[in-house]
Amino acid sequence: MSQVVTRFPPSPTGYLHVGGARTALFNWLYARRLKGKFILRIEDTDTERSTQASVDAIFEALEWLGLDWDEGPYYQTRRFAIYREHVQKLLESGHAYRCTCTPGQVEQMRQAAMASGGKPKYDGTCRYKNLPAGEGAVVRFKAPLAGTTVLEDVVKGNIVFNNEELDDFVISRSDGSPTYNFAVVVDDITMGVNTIIRGDDHVMNTPKQIQLYKAFGVPLPLFGHVPMVLGKDRARLSKRHGATSVTAYRDMGYLPEALLNYLVRLGWSHGDQEFFTRQELIELFNLENIGRAAGVFDVEKLMALNADHIKAAAPARLVAPLTGFLREKGIDISGDPRVEKVIASLSARSKTLREMAEQALFYFAEEITYDAEAARKFLTPEALAPLSALAAEVEALADYSEQAVEGVFHGLVAQSGIKLGKIAQPVRVALSGRTASPGIYEIMAIIGRERVLTRLKTAIAFIENSAG
Ligand code: GLU
């Protein structure tokens, strides 16, 4: 095959859902792997259901995922002249004909076919009439009447369709607009698409499309129909299973590389490897390893993979998305030199960036609030002496650093005989408001001496007030 050309042709009737994103991903990866071309095409001929908001949402999601396209976006609504030209070609080559049967008549034919035990189909009334162009006529494809149409599918193997079951379907409506299968085929032919990977909800369209390719006398593309993504109950994934839009996952704090990794594994495998970087996927993705079984979307597994990607990410990579989540909480960390250190301290403890933002708050907040249970347990009169001693030592330190802080703690333990944990827990609550946080020396170094002293003093005052 010459250069591989794949495409993603969403219908803009809603946001980009995870199933669509997986289809886009497979086509994108295959093109990237083989240094081919990935085309974006907006299938907006259904003008009643297509919206600009959906188009924008699809772009936004693809951009966030980093699925960049080499050509397009094409819009089908801007290509009507090309479709008309191709209708003309089929009329001239005898592969199509005009039909003036009314919808009512066609309905009667369908009923009649069913009554005699057949499939509902057009009975070919106008097939040999050679009708001229005229008001109200549709154009029908002259489908083969006998034999079979074979879909050689790289995922599903061969699927054989009986031509008798297919009818002379409409390719151009009476207003001159193309029908769905016709527009898709004309687009794929004229755009040079030679590899079509899509959901298996399109299998039933494929024999019609194959027949059109044959009528145009052009080679068939490679077809691969991927099983649908299912929910945990094994029904097709839908809103009732929870969030299905790509950008909802962004807003919940997922990394695009984690979502891509999860989606690719929902239909493709490479041994039993679960974690893949984007680069690894580009190097490894192939069509042979697309599975025949439907993938079940499991948010918990996605979250576990997200945690792995957060852990693996360089802190600098997470600064921008974390900044957004903290801004939502009223905290501006832009330009703060401590941010990467904060991220490094939290990246092994956060399953999502939203959770990381939550955990990062205490580093940046002017004032913290104590978790009630943590305060009750650890900010007690017993803690007054260690907290005061620590504050005095920290204040007196010549050089304030993580090591120096650690030295202070060891000194306090040696002097007072109090166990390290007994000192560390009240300090942790005083500094972070919680009983769980990154290492105490690490957080003290990041928060900085001034703020550490303020928080220790605030905790001391809190204990004195509560006791009083
Ligand atoms: N526009 C179709 C859809 O969104 C895709 C058609 C195709 O892949 O051939 O389902």
XYZ file of C-alpha atoms and ligand atoms in Angstrom:
478
model
C 0.000 0.000 0.000
C 1.177 3.520 -0.640
C 1.041 6.023 2.208
C -1.546 5.054 4.794
C -4.428 7.520 4.959
C -6.901 7.223 7.825
C -9.703 9.467 8.933
C -11.988 10.349 11.797
C -15.402 11.513 10.615
C -17.554 12.456 13.619
C -21.147 13.556 13.226
C -21.398 16.776 15.257
C -24.561 15.929 17.124
C -23.049 16.049 20.605
C -19.766 16.080 22.487
C -16.936 13.651 21.719
C -17.592 10.546 23.774
C -14.998 8.049 24.868
C -16.035 5.487 22.238
C -15.548 8.034 19.464
C -12.254 9.089 20.972
C -11.057 5.492 20.858
C -11.940 5.274 17.163
C -10.094 8.534 16.517
C -7.135 7.255 18.521
C -6.845 3.989 16.578
C -6.864 5.848 13.267
C -4.453 8.476 14.531
C -2.033 5.900 15.965
C -2.069 3.837 12.819
C -1.323 6.884 10.682
C 1.416 8.050 13.030
C 2.966 4.604 13.279
C 3.218 4.260 9.512
C 4.028 7.917 8.866
C 0.730 8.248 7.078
C -1.941 10.888 7.073
C -4.846 11.397 9.476
C -7.823 13.354 8.176
C -10.589 15.025 10.167
C -13.968 15.271 8.511
C -17.134 16.671 10.003
C -20.167 14.703 8.842
C -22.705 17.460 9.254
C -25.246 16.671 6.551
C -27.901 16.023 9.163
C -28.489 19.735 9.587
C -31.294 19.255 12.109
C -29.044 17.505 14.599
C -25.643 19.022 13.794
C -24.536 22.061 15.762
C -21.546 24.377 15.775
C -21.294 23.848 19.531
C -20.753 20.133 18.903
C -18.129 20.849 16.254
C -16.296 23.081 18.718
C -16.599 20.512 21.492
C -15.122 17.835 19.229
C -12.158 20.046 18.294
C -11.593 20.909 21.920
C -11.579 17.256 22.954
C -9.293 16.148 20.123
C -6.891 18.962 20.878
C -6.831 18.118 24.552
C -6.112 14.490 23.694
C -3.339 15.620 21.355
C -4.890 13.850 18.366
C -3.748 16.265 15.712
C -4.906 15.975 12.128
C -2.909 16.450 8.961
C -5.773 17.434 6.724
C -9.147 19.013 7.294
C -11.379 19.639 8.981
C -13.524 19.003 5.948
C -17.230 19.672 6.230
C -19.627 17.559 4.234
C -22.077 20.441 3.909
C -19.433 22.300 1.898
C -18.917 19.433 -0.510
C -22.297 19.115 -2.189
C -20.881 19.978 -5.615
C -18.501 17.023 -5.326
C -21.325 14.664 -4.373
C -23.451 15.880 -7.289
C -20.562 15.307 -9.649
C -20.257 11.747 -8.397
C -23.980 11.116 -8.690
C -23.619 12.205 -12.283
C -20.751 9.765 -12.806
C -22.830 6.852 -11.627
C -25.789 7.932 -13.735
C -23.545 8.090 -16.783
C -21.889 4.746 -16.140
C -25.289 3.099 -15.703
C -24.797 2.399 -11.996
C -27.591 4.696 -10.903
C -30.991 5.847 -12.087
C -33.592 8.454 -11.324
C -36.699 7.383 -9.522
C -39.975 9.239 -9.167
C -41.822 6.806 -6.950
C -43.464 8.634 -4.074
C -42.618 7.807 -0.460
C -46.090 6.281 -0.175
C -45.470 3.981 -3.116
C -42.090 2.938 -1.754
C -43.697 2.157 1.585
C -46.261 -0.067 -0.150
C -43.476 -1.942 -1.944
C -41.739 -2.547 1.343
C -44.927 -3.835 2.934
C -45.549 -6.085 -0.040
C -42.009 -7.498 0.083
C -42.395 -8.245 3.779
C -45.827 -9.799 3.266
C -44.272 -12.272 0.853
C -41.610 -13.147 3.403
C -38.793 -10.954 2.063
C -36.840 -8.001 3.385
C -38.506 -4.583 3.002
C -37.078 -3.180 -0.202
C -37.650 -1.003 -3.201
C -39.022 -3.115 -6.050
C -37.052 -1.557 -8.907
C -40.030 0.128 -10.615
C -37.910 2.928 -12.106
C -34.764 0.853 -12.635
C -35.065 0.564 -16.403
C -37.162 3.661 -17.149
C -34.136 5.834 -17.812
C -35.959 8.870 -16.426
C -34.548 12.337 -17.178
C -33.619 14.851 -14.514
C -36.696 16.423 -13.068
C -38.360 17.891 -10.091
C -38.917 15.505 -7.226
C -36.762 12.678 -8.526
C -34.329 10.886 -6.283
C -31.326 8.986 -7.589
C -31.014 5.323 -6.678
C -28.005 3.073 -6.861
C -28.428 0.136 -9.213
C -27.401 -2.523 -6.733
C -26.384 -6.007 -7.856
C -29.465 -8.253 -7.795
C -27.728 -11.540 -7.093
C -24.480 -12.856 -5.663
C -22.750 -11.714 -2.523
C -20.793 -8.774 -1.218
C -17.898 -9.730 0.993
C -16.466 -7.522 3.676
C -12.916 -8.647 4.416
C -12.571 -7.108 7.815
C -9.176 -6.956 9.507
C -10.814 -7.285 12.904
C -13.798 -9.538 12.292
C -12.638 -11.664 9.400
C -14.843 -12.172 6.352
C -18.493 -11.217 6.531
C -20.635 -12.252 3.573
C -23.777 -10.327 2.641
C -26.399 -11.657 0.316
C -27.053 -9.073 -2.381
C -30.686 -10.095 -2.592
C -31.181 -8.613 0.846
C -29.973 -5.172 -0.226
C -31.999 -2.859 -2.380
C -31.499 0.001 -4.784
C -30.827 2.523 -2.092
C -31.157 6.258 -2.598
C -27.851 8.066 -3.104
C -29.257 11.523 -3.804
C -32.465 12.927 -2.365
C -34.973 14.949 -4.367
C -33.429 18.188 -3.050
C -30.057 17.071 -4.407
C -28.531 16.311 -1.009
C -26.483 13.123 -0.731
C -27.457 10.277 1.545
C -25.160 9.182 4.309
C -23.429 6.138 2.793
C -22.918 7.868 -0.515
C -21.302 10.965 1.006
C -19.007 8.812 3.132
C -17.791 6.806 0.148
C -17.327 9.815 -2.109
C -15.377 11.540 0.657
C -13.209 8.549 1.386
C -12.453 8.065 -2.307
C -11.727 11.703 -3.066
C -9.670 12.152 0.096
C -7.572 9.096 -0.701
C -8.557 7.284 2.478
C -7.304 3.714 2.291
C -7.745 2.527 5.862
C -11.055 2.748 7.691
C -11.165 1.765 11.334
C -14.536 2.438 12.946
C -17.105 1.111 15.355
C -18.882 -2.098 14.428
C -22.187 -0.255 14.470
C -21.190 0.569 10.873
C -20.849 -3.041 9.692
C -24.347 -2.969 8.212
C -23.484 0.099 6.119
C -20.391 -1.471 4.688
C -21.874 -3.728 1.950
C -23.578 -0.678 0.433
C -20.324 1.210 0.632
C -18.377 -1.658 -0.938
C -20.849 -1.789 -3.806
C -20.355 1.927 -4.375
C -16.570 1.532 -4.485
C -17.011 -1.180 -7.077
C -19.355 0.970 -9.126
C -16.800 3.772 -9.121
C -14.169 1.233 -10.135
C -11.774 2.107 -7.318
C -9.946 -0.284 -4.996
C -11.507 -0.980 -1.625
C -9.948 0.497 1.475
C -8.907 -1.714 4.335
C -11.844 -2.047 6.728
C -11.577 -2.795 10.430
C -14.694 -2.746 12.592
C -13.975 -2.451 16.262
C -16.458 -3.738 18.866
C -18.346 -1.071 20.764
C -17.319 0.086 24.205
C -19.667 -1.357 26.831
C -20.646 -0.339 30.343
C -20.113 -2.644 33.286
C -23.526 -4.234 32.715
C -22.335 -5.070 29.190
C -24.870 -2.738 27.598
C -23.512 -0.223 25.118
C -21.806 2.584 27.023
C -24.155 5.489 27.538
C -24.769 8.397 29.853
C -26.460 6.245 32.426
C -23.101 4.544 33.051
C -21.644 7.897 34.173
C -19.553 10.457 32.353
C -18.937 9.536 28.730
C -17.593 12.779 27.316
C -13.875 13.189 26.867
C -13.783 16.675 28.331
C -15.666 15.531 31.441
C -12.615 13.399 32.210
C -10.348 16.373 31.661
C -12.478 18.374 34.088
C -12.323 15.588 36.654
C -8.538 15.752 36.617
C -7.526 13.001 34.245
C -4.455 13.336 32.070
C -5.000 12.939 28.345
C -2.179 10.394 28.158
C -3.950 8.293 30.803
C -7.281 8.404 29.000
C -5.594 7.496 25.707
C -3.723 4.663 27.379
C -6.949 3.385 28.887
C -8.914 3.679 25.649
C -6.316 1.930 23.557
C -6.332 -0.991 25.966
C -10.114 -1.232 25.661
C -9.704 -2.727 22.235
C -6.074 -3.511 21.607
C -3.300 -5.296 23.419
C 0.427 -5.760 23.426
C 1.097 -8.842 25.516
C -0.038 -8.019 29.006
C 1.464 -4.550 29.130
C -0.944 -2.041 30.675
C 1.026 1.194 30.907
C 2.015 2.877 27.668
C 3.388 6.289 26.922
C 2.099 8.049 23.840
C 5.416 7.395 22.128
C 5.299 3.680 22.911
C 1.814 3.478 21.449
C 2.964 5.158 18.274
C 5.742 2.606 18.008
C 3.646 -0.452 18.847
C 0.109 0.058 17.613
C -1.038 -2.350 14.924
C -4.295 -3.609 13.505
C -3.530 -7.294 14.108
C -3.855 -6.889 17.850
C -7.243 -5.194 17.871
C -9.441 -7.591 19.813
C -12.718 -9.107 18.767
C -14.269 -8.850 22.203
C -15.953 -5.643 23.340
C -14.118 -3.618 25.977
C -15.891 -2.770 29.209
C -15.383 0.780 30.420
C -14.345 0.711 34.049
C -13.750 4.081 35.671
C -11.812 2.558 38.542
C -9.270 1.043 36.198
C -9.031 4.329 34.349
C -8.399 6.076 37.644
C -5.665 3.613 38.613
C -3.990 4.196 35.272
C -4.362 7.936 35.746
C -2.552 7.645 39.073
C 0.268 5.783 37.299
C 0.530 8.482 34.651
C 0.550 11.237 37.250
C 3.336 9.426 39.064
C 5.310 8.983 35.854
C 4.885 12.569 34.661
C 7.664 15.097 35.107
C 6.404 17.726 37.608
C 6.846 20.422 34.973
C 4.298 18.587 32.809
C 1.654 18.914 35.517
C 2.125 22.594 36.341
C -0.302 23.938 33.740
C -3.242 21.604 34.439
C -2.759 21.849 38.210
C -2.716 25.638 37.944
C -6.207 25.450 36.439
C -7.601 23.279 39.209
C -6.116 25.499 41.915
C -7.439 28.611 40.228
C -10.919 27.117 40.560
C -10.223 27.031 44.281
C -9.208 30.677 44.279
C -5.459 30.070 44.440
C -3.093 31.488 41.876
C 0.156 29.558 41.703
C 1.452 31.004 38.469
C 5.084 31.968 38.842
C 5.372 30.392 42.280
C 8.834 28.760 42.336
C 7.682 26.015 44.705
C 5.092 24.489 42.417
C 7.207 21.708 40.959
C 8.344 20.668 44.416
C 4.748 20.601 45.597
C 3.835 18.404 42.637
C 6.776 16.090 43.274
C 5.637 15.700 46.875
C 2.083 14.794 45.828
C 2.370 12.894 42.583
C 2.590 9.480 44.210
C -0.454 10.325 46.348
C -2.926 11.675 43.806
C -5.231 9.666 41.596
C -6.452 12.758 39.759
C -5.229 16.309 39.347
C -8.353 17.499 41.099
C -7.323 15.434 44.107
C -3.791 16.787 43.797
C -5.137 20.353 43.860
C -7.132 19.512 46.948
C -4.017 18.123 48.619
C -1.860 21.035 47.464
C -4.105 23.694 48.974
C -2.384 23.795 52.346
C 0.958 24.659 50.766
C -0.374 27.842 49.247
C -3.320 28.916 51.363
C -2.885 31.965 53.532
C -4.692 30.214 56.363
C -5.559 26.588 56.750
C -8.483 24.973 58.471
C -8.001 21.922 60.635
C -9.787 18.731 59.971
C -11.911 18.511 63.146
C -10.974 14.943 63.976
C -7.261 15.609 63.346
C -7.315 18.637 65.622
C -9.197 16.799 68.359
C -6.670 13.993 68.322
C -3.391 15.834 67.915
C -3.736 19.512 68.792
C -3.899 18.736 72.506
C -2.193 20.300 75.544
C 0.362 17.505 75.309
C 1.514 18.904 71.982
C 2.172 22.402 73.332
C 5.705 21.723 74.507
C 6.962 19.992 71.351
C 5.288 22.580 69.076
C 6.810 25.476 71.038
C 10.236 23.829 71.155
C 10.114 23.199 67.422
C 9.094 26.790 66.703
C 12.003 28.097 68.781
C 14.515 25.804 67.059
C 13.262 26.601 63.587
C 13.420 30.291 64.303
C 17.011 29.937 65.452
C 18.245 27.896 62.481
C 21.103 29.523 60.619
C 20.226 27.803 57.347
C 16.679 26.706 56.743
C 16.531 23.559 54.602
C 14.970 20.114 54.539
C 18.095 18.565 56.110
C 18.318 21.258 58.756
C 14.662 20.707 59.662
C 15.232 16.987 59.912
C 18.185 17.702 62.236
C 15.934 19.791 64.447
C 13.462 16.931 64.827
C 16.187 14.445 65.727
C 17.571 16.889 68.257
C 14.142 17.319 69.859
C 13.646 13.562 70.084
C 17.063 13.118 71.686
C 16.490 15.924 74.197
C 12.930 15.211 75.234
C 12.738 11.456 74.877
C 9.373 11.915 73.116
C 8.944 9.607 70.135
C 9.305 11.164 66.688
C 5.718 10.258 65.758
C 4.378 12.055 68.826
C 6.076 15.224 67.670
C 5.501 14.806 63.967
C 1.725 14.240 64.026
C 0.771 17.482 65.832
C 3.217 19.322 63.565
C 1.616 17.758 60.510
C -1.840 18.860 61.632
C -0.512 22.333 62.500
C 0.994 22.731 59.042
C -1.465 20.924 56.786
C -4.650 20.621 58.819
C -4.666 16.867 58.223
C -3.214 13.661 59.539
C -1.933 12.529 56.156
C 0.457 14.554 54.041
C 3.771 14.170 52.279
C 6.849 13.856 54.493
C 6.979 16.436 57.259
C 10.516 17.671 56.467
C 9.648 17.958 52.817
C 6.533 20.013 53.443
C 8.320 22.261 55.927
C 11.010 22.969 53.373
C 8.443 23.796 50.701
C 6.175 25.920 52.889
C 9.131 28.026 54.041
C 10.257 29.221 57.422
C 7.994 32.259 57.810
C 4.813 30.402 57.102
C 5.863 27.374 59.145
C 6.398 29.638 62.151
C 3.054 31.335 61.651
C 1.260 27.993 61.469
C 3.044 26.580 64.508
C 2.095 29.675 66.485
C -1.481 29.507 65.241
C -1.694 25.885 66.366
C -0.264 26.766 69.759
C -2.861 29.514 70.157
C -5.570 27.136 69.004
C -4.610 24.607 71.686
C -4.442 27.261 74.373
C -7.844 28.624 73.419
C -9.448 25.196 73.245
C -8.001 24.239 76.601
C -9.021 27.527 78.174
N -20.047 9.861 11.035
C -20.055 8.509 11.485
C -20.219 8.475 12.975
O -20.012 9.469 13.635
C -18.792 7.758 11.124
C -18.814 7.203 9.764
C -17.646 6.315 9.403
O -16.703 6.121 10.184
O -17.685 5.819 8.281
O -20.566 7.439 13.498
